[in-house]
mmCIF file of N, CA and C in Angstrom:
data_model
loop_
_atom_site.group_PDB
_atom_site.id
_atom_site.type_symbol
_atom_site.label_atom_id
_atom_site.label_comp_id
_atom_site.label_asym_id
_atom_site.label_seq_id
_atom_site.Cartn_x
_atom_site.Cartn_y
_atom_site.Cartn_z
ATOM 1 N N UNK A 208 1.697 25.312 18.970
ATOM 2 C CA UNK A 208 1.110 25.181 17.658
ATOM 3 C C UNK A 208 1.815 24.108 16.847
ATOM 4 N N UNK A 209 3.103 24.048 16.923
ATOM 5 C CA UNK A 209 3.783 23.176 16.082
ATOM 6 C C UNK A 209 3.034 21.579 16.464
ATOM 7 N N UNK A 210 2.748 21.281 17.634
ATOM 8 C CA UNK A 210 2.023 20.348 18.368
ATOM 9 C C UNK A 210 1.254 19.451 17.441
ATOM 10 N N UNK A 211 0.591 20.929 17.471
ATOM 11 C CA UNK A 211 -0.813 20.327 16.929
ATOM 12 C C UNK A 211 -0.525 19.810 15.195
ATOM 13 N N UNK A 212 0.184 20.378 14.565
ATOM 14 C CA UNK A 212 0.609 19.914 12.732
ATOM 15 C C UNK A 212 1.314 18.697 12.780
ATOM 16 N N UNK A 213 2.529 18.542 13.880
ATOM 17 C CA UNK A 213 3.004 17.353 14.154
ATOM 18 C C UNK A 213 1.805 16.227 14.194
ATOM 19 N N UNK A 214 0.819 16.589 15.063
ATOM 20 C CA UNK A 214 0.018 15.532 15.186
ATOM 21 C C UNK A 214 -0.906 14.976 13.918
ATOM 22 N N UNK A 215 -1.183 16.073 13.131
ATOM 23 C CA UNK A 215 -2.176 15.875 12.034
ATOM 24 C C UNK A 215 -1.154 15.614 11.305
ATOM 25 N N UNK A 216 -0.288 15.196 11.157
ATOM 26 C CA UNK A 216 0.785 14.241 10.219
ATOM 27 C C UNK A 216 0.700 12.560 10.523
ATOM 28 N N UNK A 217 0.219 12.453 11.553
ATOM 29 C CA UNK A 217 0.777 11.248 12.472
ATOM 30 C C UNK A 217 -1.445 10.673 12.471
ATOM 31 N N UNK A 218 -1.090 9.385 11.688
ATOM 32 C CA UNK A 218 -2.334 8.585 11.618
ATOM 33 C C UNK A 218 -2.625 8.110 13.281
ATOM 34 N N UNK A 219 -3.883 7.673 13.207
ATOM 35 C CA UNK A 219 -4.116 7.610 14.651
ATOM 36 C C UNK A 219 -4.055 5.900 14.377
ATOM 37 N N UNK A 220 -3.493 5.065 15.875
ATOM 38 C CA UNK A 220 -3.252 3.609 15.903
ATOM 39 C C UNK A 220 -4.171 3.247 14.960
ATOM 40 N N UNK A 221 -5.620 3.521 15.086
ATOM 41 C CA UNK A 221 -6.416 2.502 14.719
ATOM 42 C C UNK A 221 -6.793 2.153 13.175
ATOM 43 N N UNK A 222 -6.521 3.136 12.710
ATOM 44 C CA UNK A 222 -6.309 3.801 11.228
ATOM 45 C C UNK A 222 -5.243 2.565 10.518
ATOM 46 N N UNK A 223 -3.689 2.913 11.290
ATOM 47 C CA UNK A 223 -2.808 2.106 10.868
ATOM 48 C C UNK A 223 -3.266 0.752 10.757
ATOM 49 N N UNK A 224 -3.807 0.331 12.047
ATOM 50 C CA UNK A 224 -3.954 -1.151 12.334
ATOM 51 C C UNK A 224 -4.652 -1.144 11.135
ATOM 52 N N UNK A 225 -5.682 -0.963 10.923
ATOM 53 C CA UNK A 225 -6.625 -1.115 9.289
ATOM 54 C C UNK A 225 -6.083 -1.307 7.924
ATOM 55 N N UNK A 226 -5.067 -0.369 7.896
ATOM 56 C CA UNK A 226 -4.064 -0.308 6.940
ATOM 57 C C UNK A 226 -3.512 -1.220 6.884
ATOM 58 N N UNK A 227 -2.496 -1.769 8.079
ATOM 59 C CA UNK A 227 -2.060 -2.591 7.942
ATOM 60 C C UNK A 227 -2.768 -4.167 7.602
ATOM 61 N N UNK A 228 -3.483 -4.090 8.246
ATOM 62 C CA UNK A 228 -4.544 -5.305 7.651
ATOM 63 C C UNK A 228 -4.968 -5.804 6.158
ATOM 64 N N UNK A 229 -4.886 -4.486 5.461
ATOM 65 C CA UNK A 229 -4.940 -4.030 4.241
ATOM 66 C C UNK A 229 -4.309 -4.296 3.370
ATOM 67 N N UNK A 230 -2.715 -4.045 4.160
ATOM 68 C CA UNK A 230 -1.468 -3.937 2.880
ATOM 69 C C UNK A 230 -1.020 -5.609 3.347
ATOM 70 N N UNK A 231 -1.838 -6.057 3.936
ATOM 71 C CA UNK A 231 -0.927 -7.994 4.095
ATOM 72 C C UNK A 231 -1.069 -8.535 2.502
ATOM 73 N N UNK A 232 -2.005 -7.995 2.007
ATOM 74 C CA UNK A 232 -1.713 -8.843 0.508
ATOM 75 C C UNK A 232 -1.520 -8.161 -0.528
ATOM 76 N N UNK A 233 -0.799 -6.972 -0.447
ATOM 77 C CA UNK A 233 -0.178 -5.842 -1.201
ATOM 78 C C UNK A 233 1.592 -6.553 -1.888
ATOM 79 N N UNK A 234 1.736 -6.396 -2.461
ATOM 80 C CA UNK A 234 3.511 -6.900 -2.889
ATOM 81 C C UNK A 234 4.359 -6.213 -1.950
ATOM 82 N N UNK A 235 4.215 -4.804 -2.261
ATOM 83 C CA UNK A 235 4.904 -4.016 -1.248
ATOM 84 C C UNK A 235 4.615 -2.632 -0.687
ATOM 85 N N UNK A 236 4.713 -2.113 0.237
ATOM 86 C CA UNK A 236 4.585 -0.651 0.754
ATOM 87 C C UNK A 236 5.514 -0.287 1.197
ATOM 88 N N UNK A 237 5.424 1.016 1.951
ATOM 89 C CA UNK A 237 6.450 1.796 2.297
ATOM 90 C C UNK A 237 5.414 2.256 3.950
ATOM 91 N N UNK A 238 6.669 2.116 4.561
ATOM 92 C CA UNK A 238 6.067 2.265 6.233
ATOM 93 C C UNK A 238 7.674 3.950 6.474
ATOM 94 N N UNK A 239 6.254 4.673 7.588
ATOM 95 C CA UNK A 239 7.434 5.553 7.647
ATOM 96 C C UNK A 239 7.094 5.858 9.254
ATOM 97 N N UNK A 240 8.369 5.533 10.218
ATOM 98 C CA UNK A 240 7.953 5.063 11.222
ATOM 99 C C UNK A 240 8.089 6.642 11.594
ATOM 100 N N UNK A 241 8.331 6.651 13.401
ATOM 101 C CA UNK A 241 7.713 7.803 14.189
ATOM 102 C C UNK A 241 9.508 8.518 14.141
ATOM 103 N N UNK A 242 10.330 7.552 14.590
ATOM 104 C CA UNK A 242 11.962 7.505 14.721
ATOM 105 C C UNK A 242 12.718 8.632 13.237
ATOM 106 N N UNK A 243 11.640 8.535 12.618
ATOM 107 C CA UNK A 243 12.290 8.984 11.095
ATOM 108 C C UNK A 243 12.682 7.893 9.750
ATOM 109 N N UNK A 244 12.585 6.888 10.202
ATOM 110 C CA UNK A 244 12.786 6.258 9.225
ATOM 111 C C UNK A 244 11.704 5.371 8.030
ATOM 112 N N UNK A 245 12.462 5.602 6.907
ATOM 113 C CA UNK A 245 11.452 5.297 5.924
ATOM 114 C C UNK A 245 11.633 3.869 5.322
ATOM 115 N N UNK A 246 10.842 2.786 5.150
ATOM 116 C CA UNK A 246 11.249 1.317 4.638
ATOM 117 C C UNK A 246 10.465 0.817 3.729
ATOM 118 N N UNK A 247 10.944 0.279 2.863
ATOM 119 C CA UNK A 247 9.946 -0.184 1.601
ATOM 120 C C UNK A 247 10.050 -1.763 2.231
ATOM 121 N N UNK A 248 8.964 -2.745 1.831
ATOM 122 C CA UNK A 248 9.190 -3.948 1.758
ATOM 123 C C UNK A 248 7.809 -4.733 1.676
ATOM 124 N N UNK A 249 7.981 -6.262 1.683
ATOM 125 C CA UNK A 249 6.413 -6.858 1.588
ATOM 126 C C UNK A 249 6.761 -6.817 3.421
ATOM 127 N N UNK A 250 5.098 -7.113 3.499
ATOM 128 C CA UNK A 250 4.583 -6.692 5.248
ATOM 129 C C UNK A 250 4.140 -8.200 5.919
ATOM 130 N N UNK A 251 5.017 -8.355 6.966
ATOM 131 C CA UNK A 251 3.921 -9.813 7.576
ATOM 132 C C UNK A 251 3.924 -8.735 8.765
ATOM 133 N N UNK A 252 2.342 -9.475 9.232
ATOM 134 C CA UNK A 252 1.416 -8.424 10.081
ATOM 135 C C UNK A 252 0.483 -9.736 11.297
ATOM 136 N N UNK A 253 0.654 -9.335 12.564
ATOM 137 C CA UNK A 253 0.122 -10.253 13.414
ATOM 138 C C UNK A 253 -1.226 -9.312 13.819
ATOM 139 N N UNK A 254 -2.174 -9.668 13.486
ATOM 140 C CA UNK A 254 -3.203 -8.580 14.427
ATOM 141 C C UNK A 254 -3.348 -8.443 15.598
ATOM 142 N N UNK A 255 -3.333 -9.913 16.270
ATOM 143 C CA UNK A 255 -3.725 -10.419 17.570
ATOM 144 C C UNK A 255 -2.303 -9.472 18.631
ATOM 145 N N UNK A 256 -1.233 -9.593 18.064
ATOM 146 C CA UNK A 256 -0.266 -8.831 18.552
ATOM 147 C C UNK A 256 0.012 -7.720 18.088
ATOM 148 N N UNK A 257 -0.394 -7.027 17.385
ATOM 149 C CA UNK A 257 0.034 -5.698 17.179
ATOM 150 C C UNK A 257 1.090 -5.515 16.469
ATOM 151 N N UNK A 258 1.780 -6.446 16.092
ATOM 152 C CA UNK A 258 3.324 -6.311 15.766
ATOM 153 C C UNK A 258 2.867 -7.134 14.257
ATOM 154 N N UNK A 259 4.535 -7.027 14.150
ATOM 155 C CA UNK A 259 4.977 -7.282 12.568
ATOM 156 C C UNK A 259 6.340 -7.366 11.771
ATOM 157 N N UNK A 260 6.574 -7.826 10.706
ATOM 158 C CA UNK A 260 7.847 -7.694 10.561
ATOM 159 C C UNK A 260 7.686 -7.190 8.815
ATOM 160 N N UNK A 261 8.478 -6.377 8.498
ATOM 161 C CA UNK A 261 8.960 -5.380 6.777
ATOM 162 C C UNK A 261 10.059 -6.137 6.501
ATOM 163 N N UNK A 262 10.328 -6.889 5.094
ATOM 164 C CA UNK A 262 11.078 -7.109 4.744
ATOM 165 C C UNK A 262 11.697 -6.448 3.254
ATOM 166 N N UNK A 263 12.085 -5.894 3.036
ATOM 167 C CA UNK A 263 13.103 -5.462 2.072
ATOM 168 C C UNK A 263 14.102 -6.553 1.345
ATOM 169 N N UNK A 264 13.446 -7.363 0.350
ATOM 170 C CA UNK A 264 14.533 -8.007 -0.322
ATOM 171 C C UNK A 264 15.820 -7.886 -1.080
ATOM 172 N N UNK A 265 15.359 -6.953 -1.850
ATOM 173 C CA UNK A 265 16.450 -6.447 -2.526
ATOM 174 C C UNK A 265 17.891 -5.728 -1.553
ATOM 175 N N UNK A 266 17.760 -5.157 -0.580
ATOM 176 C CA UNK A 266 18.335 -4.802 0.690
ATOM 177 C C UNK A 266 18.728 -5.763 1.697
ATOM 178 N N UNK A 267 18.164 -6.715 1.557
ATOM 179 C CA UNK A 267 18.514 -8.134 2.422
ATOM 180 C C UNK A 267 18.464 -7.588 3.877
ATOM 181 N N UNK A 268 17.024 -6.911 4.271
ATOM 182 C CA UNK A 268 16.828 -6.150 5.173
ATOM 183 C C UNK A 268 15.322 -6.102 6.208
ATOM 184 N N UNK A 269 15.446 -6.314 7.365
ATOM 185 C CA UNK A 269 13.965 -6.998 7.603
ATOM 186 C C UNK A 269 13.526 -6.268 9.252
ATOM 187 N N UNK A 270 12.874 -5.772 9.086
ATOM 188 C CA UNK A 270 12.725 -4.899 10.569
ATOM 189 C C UNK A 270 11.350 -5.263 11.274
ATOM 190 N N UNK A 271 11.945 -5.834 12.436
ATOM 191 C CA UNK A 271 10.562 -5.708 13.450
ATOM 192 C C UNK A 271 9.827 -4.962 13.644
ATOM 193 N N UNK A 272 8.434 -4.415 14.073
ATOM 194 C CA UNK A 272 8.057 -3.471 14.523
ATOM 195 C C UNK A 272 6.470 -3.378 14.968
ATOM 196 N N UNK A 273 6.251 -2.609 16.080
ATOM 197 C CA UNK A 273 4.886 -2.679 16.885
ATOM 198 C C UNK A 273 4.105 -1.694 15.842
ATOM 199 N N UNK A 274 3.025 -1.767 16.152
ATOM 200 C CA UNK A 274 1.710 -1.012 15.737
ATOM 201 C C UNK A 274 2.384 0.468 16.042
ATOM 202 N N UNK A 275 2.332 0.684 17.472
ATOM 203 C CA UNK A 275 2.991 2.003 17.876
ATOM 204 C C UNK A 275 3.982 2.934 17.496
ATOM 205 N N UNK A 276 4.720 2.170 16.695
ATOM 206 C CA UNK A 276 6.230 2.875 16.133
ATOM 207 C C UNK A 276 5.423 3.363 14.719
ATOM 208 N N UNK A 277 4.970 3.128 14.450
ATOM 209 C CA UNK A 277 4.441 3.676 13.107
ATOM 210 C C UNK A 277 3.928 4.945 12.645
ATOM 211 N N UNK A 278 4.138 5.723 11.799
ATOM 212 C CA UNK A 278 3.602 7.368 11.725
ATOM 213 C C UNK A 278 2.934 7.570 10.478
ATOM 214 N N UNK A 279 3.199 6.537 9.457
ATOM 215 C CA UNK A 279 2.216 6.716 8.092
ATOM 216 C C UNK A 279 2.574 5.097 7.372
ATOM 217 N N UNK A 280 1.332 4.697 7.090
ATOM 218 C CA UNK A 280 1.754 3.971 5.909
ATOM 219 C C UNK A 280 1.036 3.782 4.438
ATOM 220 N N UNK A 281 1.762 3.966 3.837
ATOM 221 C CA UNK A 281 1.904 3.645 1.907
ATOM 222 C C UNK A 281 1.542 2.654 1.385
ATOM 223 N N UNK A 282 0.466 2.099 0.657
ATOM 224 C CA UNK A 282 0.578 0.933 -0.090
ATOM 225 C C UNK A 282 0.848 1.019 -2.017
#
């Protein structure tokens, strides 16, 4: 059972990908990946690759990351 709530927490890829498409001309969001971790920053977003990079200025902080690692995102 726990399974299944875990899962209805967790957006499905294609959802994100949309989102993410979304938040490219947003100032900033908040991505909260699968690992546990939570990151504010502006978003560069590759569609064609799936991937992307969060940067956090104020933090001087900038994280790679695939479509896949992702579990919710915030705009």
């Amino acid at each position: 059972m726990s399974t299944t709530s875990k899962k209805s927490r967790e957006l499905v890829p294609e959802k994100i990908y949309d989102m993410l498409l979304n938040a490219r001309t947003a100032d900033k969001c908040t991505m909260h990946f699968k690992d546990g971790r939570v990151v504010n920053g502006a978003l560069i977003f590759n569609p064609f690759k799936g991937t992307g990079r969060l940067i956090d200025i104020e933090k001087e902080l900038s994280i790679d990351f695939a479509v896949d690692q992702i579990r919710d995102l915030k705009i």
